[in-house]
Short mmCIF file of C-alpha atoms in Angstrom, two decimals:
data_model
loop_
_atom_site.label_atom_id
_atom_site.label_comp_id
_atom_site.label_asym_id
_atom_site.label_seq_id
_atom_site.Cartn_x
_atom_site.Cartn_y
_atom_site.Cartn_z
CA UNK A 11 -0.16 0.01 -0.07
CA UNK A 12 1.31 3.29 -0.98
CA UNK A 13 1.36 6.53 1.24
CA UNK A 14 -2.20 7.83 1.82
CA UNK A 15 -2.84 11.17 0.07
CA UNK A 16 -3.54 14.14 2.19
CA UNK A 17 -7.50 14.68 2.75
CA UNK A 18 -8.77 17.15 0.10
CA UNK A 19 -11.20 20.01 1.39
CA UNK A 20 -13.49 22.62 -0.12
CA UNK A 21 -10.41 24.55 -1.53
CA UNK A 22 -8.63 21.45 -3.52
CA UNK A 23 -8.34 21.58 -7.09
CA UNK A 24 -10.73 18.87 -7.84
CA UNK A 25 -13.52 21.43 -6.65
CA UNK A 26 -11.81 24.45 -7.69
CA UNK A 27 -11.44 26.56 -9.69
CA UNK A 28 -14.73 27.37 -10.91
CA UNK A 29 -15.59 28.13 -14.65
CA UNK A 30 -14.43 31.59 -14.15
CA UNK A 31 -11.32 30.63 -12.39
CA UNK A 32 -12.03 31.89 -8.98
CA UNK A 33 -11.88 30.04 -5.60
CA UNK A 34 -15.26 29.71 -3.35
CA UNK A 35 -15.07 30.45 0.25
CA UNK A 36 -18.21 29.67 2.15
CA UNK A 37 -19.23 33.03 3.81
CA UNK A 38 -19.77 31.89 7.33
CA UNK A 39 -16.77 29.79 7.50
CA UNK A 40 -14.56 32.71 8.60
CA UNK A 41 -17.24 35.09 9.57
CA UNK A 42 -16.00 35.43 13.51
CA UNK A 43 -12.45 36.26 12.75
CA UNK A 44 -10.81 36.48 9.45
CA UNK A 45 -7.21 37.43 8.70
CA UNK A 46 -5.22 37.03 5.45
CA UNK A 47 -1.53 35.84 5.33
CA UNK A 48 0.89 35.81 2.51
CA UNK A 49 3.53 33.32 2.64
CA UNK A 50 6.57 33.01 0.30
CA UNK A 51 8.77 29.65 0.76
CA UNK A 52 10.91 27.45 -1.06
CA UNK A 53 11.19 23.61 -0.33
CA UNK A 54 13.08 20.90 -1.86
CA UNK A 55 11.91 17.13 -1.70
CA UNK A 56 11.08 14.09 -4.05
CA UNK A 57 9.13 15.84 -6.54
CA UNK A 58 9.73 15.51 -10.33
CA UNK A 59 9.74 19.00 -11.49
CA UNK A 60 12.17 20.01 -8.66
CA UNK A 61 14.46 17.28 -9.64
CA UNK A 62 14.16 18.44 -13.29
CA UNK A 63 15.21 21.92 -12.21
CA UNK A 64 18.07 20.35 -10.53
CA UNK A 65 19.27 18.55 -13.67
CA UNK A 66 19.62 22.23 -15.18
CA UNK A 67 21.21 24.60 -12.83
CA UNK A 68 20.26 28.07 -13.45
CA UNK A 69 17.05 27.87 -15.44
CA UNK A 70 14.07 28.68 -13.91
CA UNK A 71 11.12 26.71 -14.84
CA UNK A 72 7.59 28.17 -14.20
CA UNK A 73 4.26 26.33 -13.87
CA UNK A 74 0.64 27.29 -13.72
CA UNK A 75 -1.99 24.93 -12.53
CA UNK A 76 -5.65 25.46 -13.16
CA UNK A 77 -8.61 23.85 -15.00
CA UNK A 78 -7.00 20.31 -14.66
CA UNK A 79 -4.03 21.65 -16.34
CA UNK A 80 -0.60 22.13 -15.58
CA UNK A 81 1.36 24.52 -18.13
CA UNK A 82 5.26 24.55 -17.82
CA UNK A 83 7.20 27.22 -19.29
CA UNK A 84 10.76 26.54 -20.00
CA UNK A 85 12.86 29.85 -21.05
CA UNK A 86 15.43 28.50 -23.32
CA UNK A 87 15.98 27.77 -26.96
CA UNK A 88 18.69 25.35 -26.67
CA UNK A 89 17.26 22.24 -28.50
CA UNK A 90 19.62 19.92 -26.41
CA UNK A 91 18.34 21.15 -22.94
CA UNK A 92 14.92 21.32 -24.38
CA UNK A 93 15.21 17.49 -25.57
CA UNK A 94 16.30 16.36 -22.34
CA UNK A 95 13.46 18.29 -20.33
CA UNK A 96 10.87 17.08 -22.77
CA UNK A 97 11.45 13.42 -21.85
CA UNK A 98 11.69 14.30 -18.39
CA UNK A 99 8.29 16.01 -18.17
CA UNK A 100 6.64 13.15 -19.97
CA UNK A 101 8.15 10.83 -17.81
CA UNK A 102 6.16 13.19 -14.98
CA UNK A 103 2.76 13.46 -16.67
CA UNK A 104 0.75 12.93 -19.59
CA UNK A 105 1.76 15.79 -21.99
CA UNK A 106 -1.06 16.83 -24.28
CA UNK A 107 0.52 19.47 -26.18
CA UNK A 108 3.75 21.84 -26.51
CA UNK A 109 4.89 24.56 -28.57
CA UNK A 110 7.44 27.41 -28.84
CA UNK A 111 6.57 31.01 -27.69
CA UNK A 112 7.34 34.26 -29.40
CA UNK A 113 10.00 34.83 -27.07
CA UNK A 114 12.82 32.63 -25.65
CA UNK A 115 10.66 29.58 -24.31
CA UNK A 116 9.07 26.56 -24.90
CA UNK A 117 5.62 25.66 -23.28
CA UNK A 118 4.43 22.09 -22.26
CA UNK A 119 0.83 21.40 -21.63
CA UNK A 120 -0.08 18.24 -19.17
CA UNK A 121 -2.83 16.82 -17.76
CA UNK A 122 -2.87 17.61 -13.70
CA UNK A 123 -0.52 15.20 -11.95
CA UNK A 124 -1.49 15.69 -8.48
CA UNK A 125 -3.00 12.09 -8.62
CA UNK A 126 0.23 10.58 -9.38
CA UNK A 127 2.95 12.48 -7.31
CA UNK A 128 3.10 14.08 -3.82
CA UNK A 129 2.58 17.54 -5.21
CA UNK A 130 2.99 20.91 -3.12
CA UNK A 131 -0.66 21.54 -4.13
CA UNK A 132 -1.68 18.11 -2.32
CA UNK A 133 0.14 19.63 0.73
CA UNK A 134 -1.26 23.13 1.31
CA UNK A 135 -4.73 22.40 0.06
CA UNK A 136 -5.73 20.43 3.24
CA UNK A 137 -4.38 23.48 5.35
CA UNK A 138 -7.10 25.70 2.97
CA UNK A 139 -4.34 27.84 1.40
CA UNK A 140 -4.30 28.73 -2.42
CA UNK A 141 -1.49 29.54 -4.43
CA UNK A 142 -0.64 32.86 -6.18
CA UNK A 143 0.90 31.46 -9.51
CA UNK A 144 3.21 30.78 -11.19
CA UNK A 145 5.25 28.26 -9.11
CA UNK A 146 9.13 28.26 -9.94
CA UNK A 147 11.25 25.50 -9.93
CA UNK A 148 14.97 26.27 -10.18
CA UNK A 149 18.21 24.26 -9.04
CA UNK A 150 16.20 21.64 -7.38
CA UNK A 151 14.24 23.97 -5.31
CA UNK A 152 10.41 24.88 -5.66
CA UNK A 153 9.38 28.52 -4.94
CA UNK A 154 5.68 29.37 -4.04
CA UNK A 155 3.62 32.16 -2.82
CA UNK A 156 0.63 31.21 -1.01
CA UNK A 157 -2.40 32.91 0.63
CA UNK A 158 -3.88 31.81 3.56
CA UNK A 159 -6.78 32.72 6.02
CA UNK A 160 -5.43 31.36 9.42
CA UNK A 161 -2.00 31.96 10.62
CA UNK A 162 -1.93 28.62 12.78
CA UNK A 163 -2.65 26.61 10.02
CA UNK A 164 0.35 28.18 8.01
CA UNK A 165 2.49 26.54 10.95
CA UNK A 166 1.20 23.32 10.42
CA UNK A 167 1.47 23.39 6.65
CA UNK A 168 5.31 24.01 7.35
CA UNK A 169 5.64 21.16 9.48
CA UNK A 170 3.94 18.85 6.53
CA UNK A 171 6.70 20.34 4.18
CA UNK A 172 9.62 19.93 6.41
CA UNK A 173 8.61 16.20 7.05
CA UNK A 174 9.43 16.06 3.23
CA UNK A 175 12.67 18.13 3.04
CA UNK A 176 14.16 21.14 3.64
CA UNK A 177 11.96 23.89 3.63
CA UNK A 178 12.64 27.64 4.27
CA UNK A 179 10.61 30.76 4.96
CA UNK A 180 11.14 33.78 2.47
CA UNK A 181 8.53 35.91 3.83
CA UNK A 182 5.65 35.96 5.77
CA UNK A 183 3.11 38.67 6.49
CA UNK A 184 -0.51 39.51 7.02
CA UNK A 185 -2.52 41.67 4.86
CA UNK A 186 -5.59 43.64 5.03
CA UNK A 187 -8.66 41.77 3.69
CA UNK A 188 -8.94 44.88 1.48
CA UNK A 189 -6.34 43.68 -0.97
CA UNK A 190 -8.89 40.75 -1.94
CA UNK A 191 -9.36 40.07 -4.74
CA UNK A 192 -7.14 42.50 -6.50
CA UNK A 193 -3.91 43.17 -5.18
CA UNK A 194 -2.88 39.41 -4.81
CA UNK A 195 -3.45 37.66 -8.11
CA UNK A 196 -3.33 40.73 -10.42
CA UNK A 197 0.20 41.43 -9.12
CA UNK A 198 1.32 38.49 -11.08
CA UNK A 199 -0.07 40.41 -14.26
CA UNK A 200 0.83 44.09 -13.49
CA UNK A 201 3.90 43.68 -10.97
CA UNK A 202 6.77 44.15 -13.49
CA UNK A 203 5.24 47.23 -14.96
CA UNK A 204 7.05 50.58 -14.33
CA UNK A 205 5.02 53.70 -13.54
CA UNK A 206 5.85 55.04 -17.06
CA UNK A 207 4.76 52.05 -18.78
CA UNK A 208 1.27 51.77 -16.65
CA UNK A 209 0.91 55.65 -17.41
CA UNK A 210 1.28 55.22 -21.00
CA UNK A 211 -1.40 52.39 -20.93
CA UNK A 212 -3.66 53.97 -19.03
CA UNK A 213 -3.70 57.01 -20.97
CA UNK A 214 -4.08 55.22 -24.33
CA UNK A 215 -7.27 53.65 -23.06
CA UNK A 216 -8.59 56.73 -21.28
CA UNK A 217 -7.99 58.97 -24.71
CA UNK A 218 -9.88 56.15 -26.87
CA UNK A 219 -6.54 54.47 -28.44
CA UNK A 220 -8.12 51.32 -28.13
CA UNK A 221 -11.71 52.25 -29.62
CA UNK A 222 -12.91 50.89 -32.66
CA UNK A 223 -12.55 53.06 -34.77
CA UNK A 224 -9.39 54.52 -33.24
CA UNK A 225 -10.03 58.12 -31.51
CA UNK A 226 -6.62 59.05 -31.10
CA UNK A 227 -2.84 58.75 -32.34
CA UNK A 228 0.00 57.97 -30.27
CA UNK A 229 1.36 61.40 -31.51
CA UNK A 230 -1.35 63.21 -29.91
CA UNK A 231 -1.20 61.34 -26.58
CA UNK A 232 2.60 61.88 -26.41
CA UNK A 233 2.14 65.81 -27.03
CA UNK A 234 -0.51 65.82 -24.00
CA UNK A 235 2.01 64.40 -22.13
CA UNK A 236 5.00 66.43 -23.15
CA UNK A 237 7.11 63.35 -24.40
CA UNK A 238 8.10 62.53 -27.92
CA UNK A 239 5.97 59.95 -29.93
CA UNK A 240 8.95 57.45 -30.15
CA UNK A 241 9.48 57.61 -26.37
CA UNK A 242 5.65 57.23 -25.55
CA UNK A 243 5.41 54.41 -28.19
CA UNK A 244 8.36 52.50 -26.44
CA UNK A 245 6.48 52.86 -23.07
CA UNK A 246 3.29 51.82 -24.30
CA UNK A 247 4.70 48.88 -26.16
CA UNK A 248 6.47 47.34 -23.26
CA UNK A 249 3.43 47.74 -21.20
CA UNK A 250 1.46 45.74 -23.92
CA UNK A 251 3.95 43.28 -24.41
CA UNK A 252 4.54 42.60 -20.44
CA UNK A 253 0.90 42.36 -20.01
CA UNK A 254 0.22 39.84 -22.80
CA UNK A 255 3.21 37.92 -21.81
CA UNK A 256 1.69 37.42 -18.09
CA UNK A 257 -1.87 37.18 -19.44
CA UNK A 258 -1.35 34.41 -22.09
CA UNK A 259 -0.66 31.43 -19.80
CA UNK A 260 -3.87 32.02 -18.15
CA UNK A 261 -5.74 32.29 -21.35
CA UNK A 262 -3.69 29.24 -22.72
CA UNK A 263 -4.85 27.14 -19.54
CA UNK A 264 -8.18 28.10 -19.94
CA UNK A 265 -8.66 27.16 -23.81
CA UNK A 266 -7.18 23.98 -23.12
CA UNK A 267 -8.65 23.03 -19.52
CA UNK A 268 -11.68 21.10 -18.44
CA UNK A 269 -14.75 22.98 -17.99
CA UNK A 270 -18.07 22.17 -17.65
CA UNK A 271 -19.64 21.06 -21.26
CA UNK A 272 -22.59 23.64 -21.20
CA UNK A 273 -19.79 26.32 -20.91
CA UNK A 274 -18.05 25.09 -23.97
CA UNK A 275 -18.94 25.57 -28.01
CA UNK A 276 -20.12 22.36 -29.53
CA UNK A 277 -17.57 20.44 -31.35
CA UNK A 278 -19.83 20.87 -34.61
CA UNK A 279 -19.94 24.71 -33.76
CA UNK A 280 -17.50 26.54 -36.03
CA UNK A 281 -15.20 28.92 -33.76
CA UNK A 282 -15.04 31.44 -36.74
CA UNK A 283 -17.63 32.03 -39.58
CA UNK A 284 -16.68 30.47 -42.89
CA UNK A 285 -15.66 33.24 -45.20
CA UNK A 286 -15.74 32.25 -48.80
CA UNK A 287 -12.82 33.57 -51.09
#
């Protein structure tokens, strides 16, 4: 008999996320006293993706897990490294797709492997914590950021990880409940934007640059801000590229993930209308 898997709760991935990717928390469960904790840590134990990263020092491998899918991003174009990693990934789980990104990375899409391995998600979910993706695997370690609603349970969570292998706390802080939901998960989308890039994007939207038909040119927006067109466009393009780069993993997971049939288009239904030449 193998080791018993941790008990799954209402926050486990068999029950979450819903079709819109959110996590449901019963209202009365924490009604009496609710706190919010952000925990960043790293751990090292017998888990395939940690082992894979250990075989390729210095290469940060990112993982998003949602809709019963695991998307893995490998930031290299070295074909020898990619071939080795592809073989290791296929040993870890069922790879249903892979492709090269426009940037310097290769993407692998897997079915969820939690039923096959002692996944970190299996460890923290019984403690009613949720992850803020992506998880990062580098040099044999897994780096994670979690959100929990009970400080005592975070201690129990660390005990469980320490039973598996060395676990180091990077940061732990209490947050005001007002940061939910925006400041936690949205940080993964916008956290790497500079103030100039954010301002360029907000001004473009405010002045109708993204309207159809377009109401304004980058030249006129730049003039209103007192900068050259080339400078403004540089900030705007960098902002667009970074947001799209951060958003695409979720769209790819949503597109390939398992969702309720009544929320998905029928196989017979064309995604785009046929256009005659």
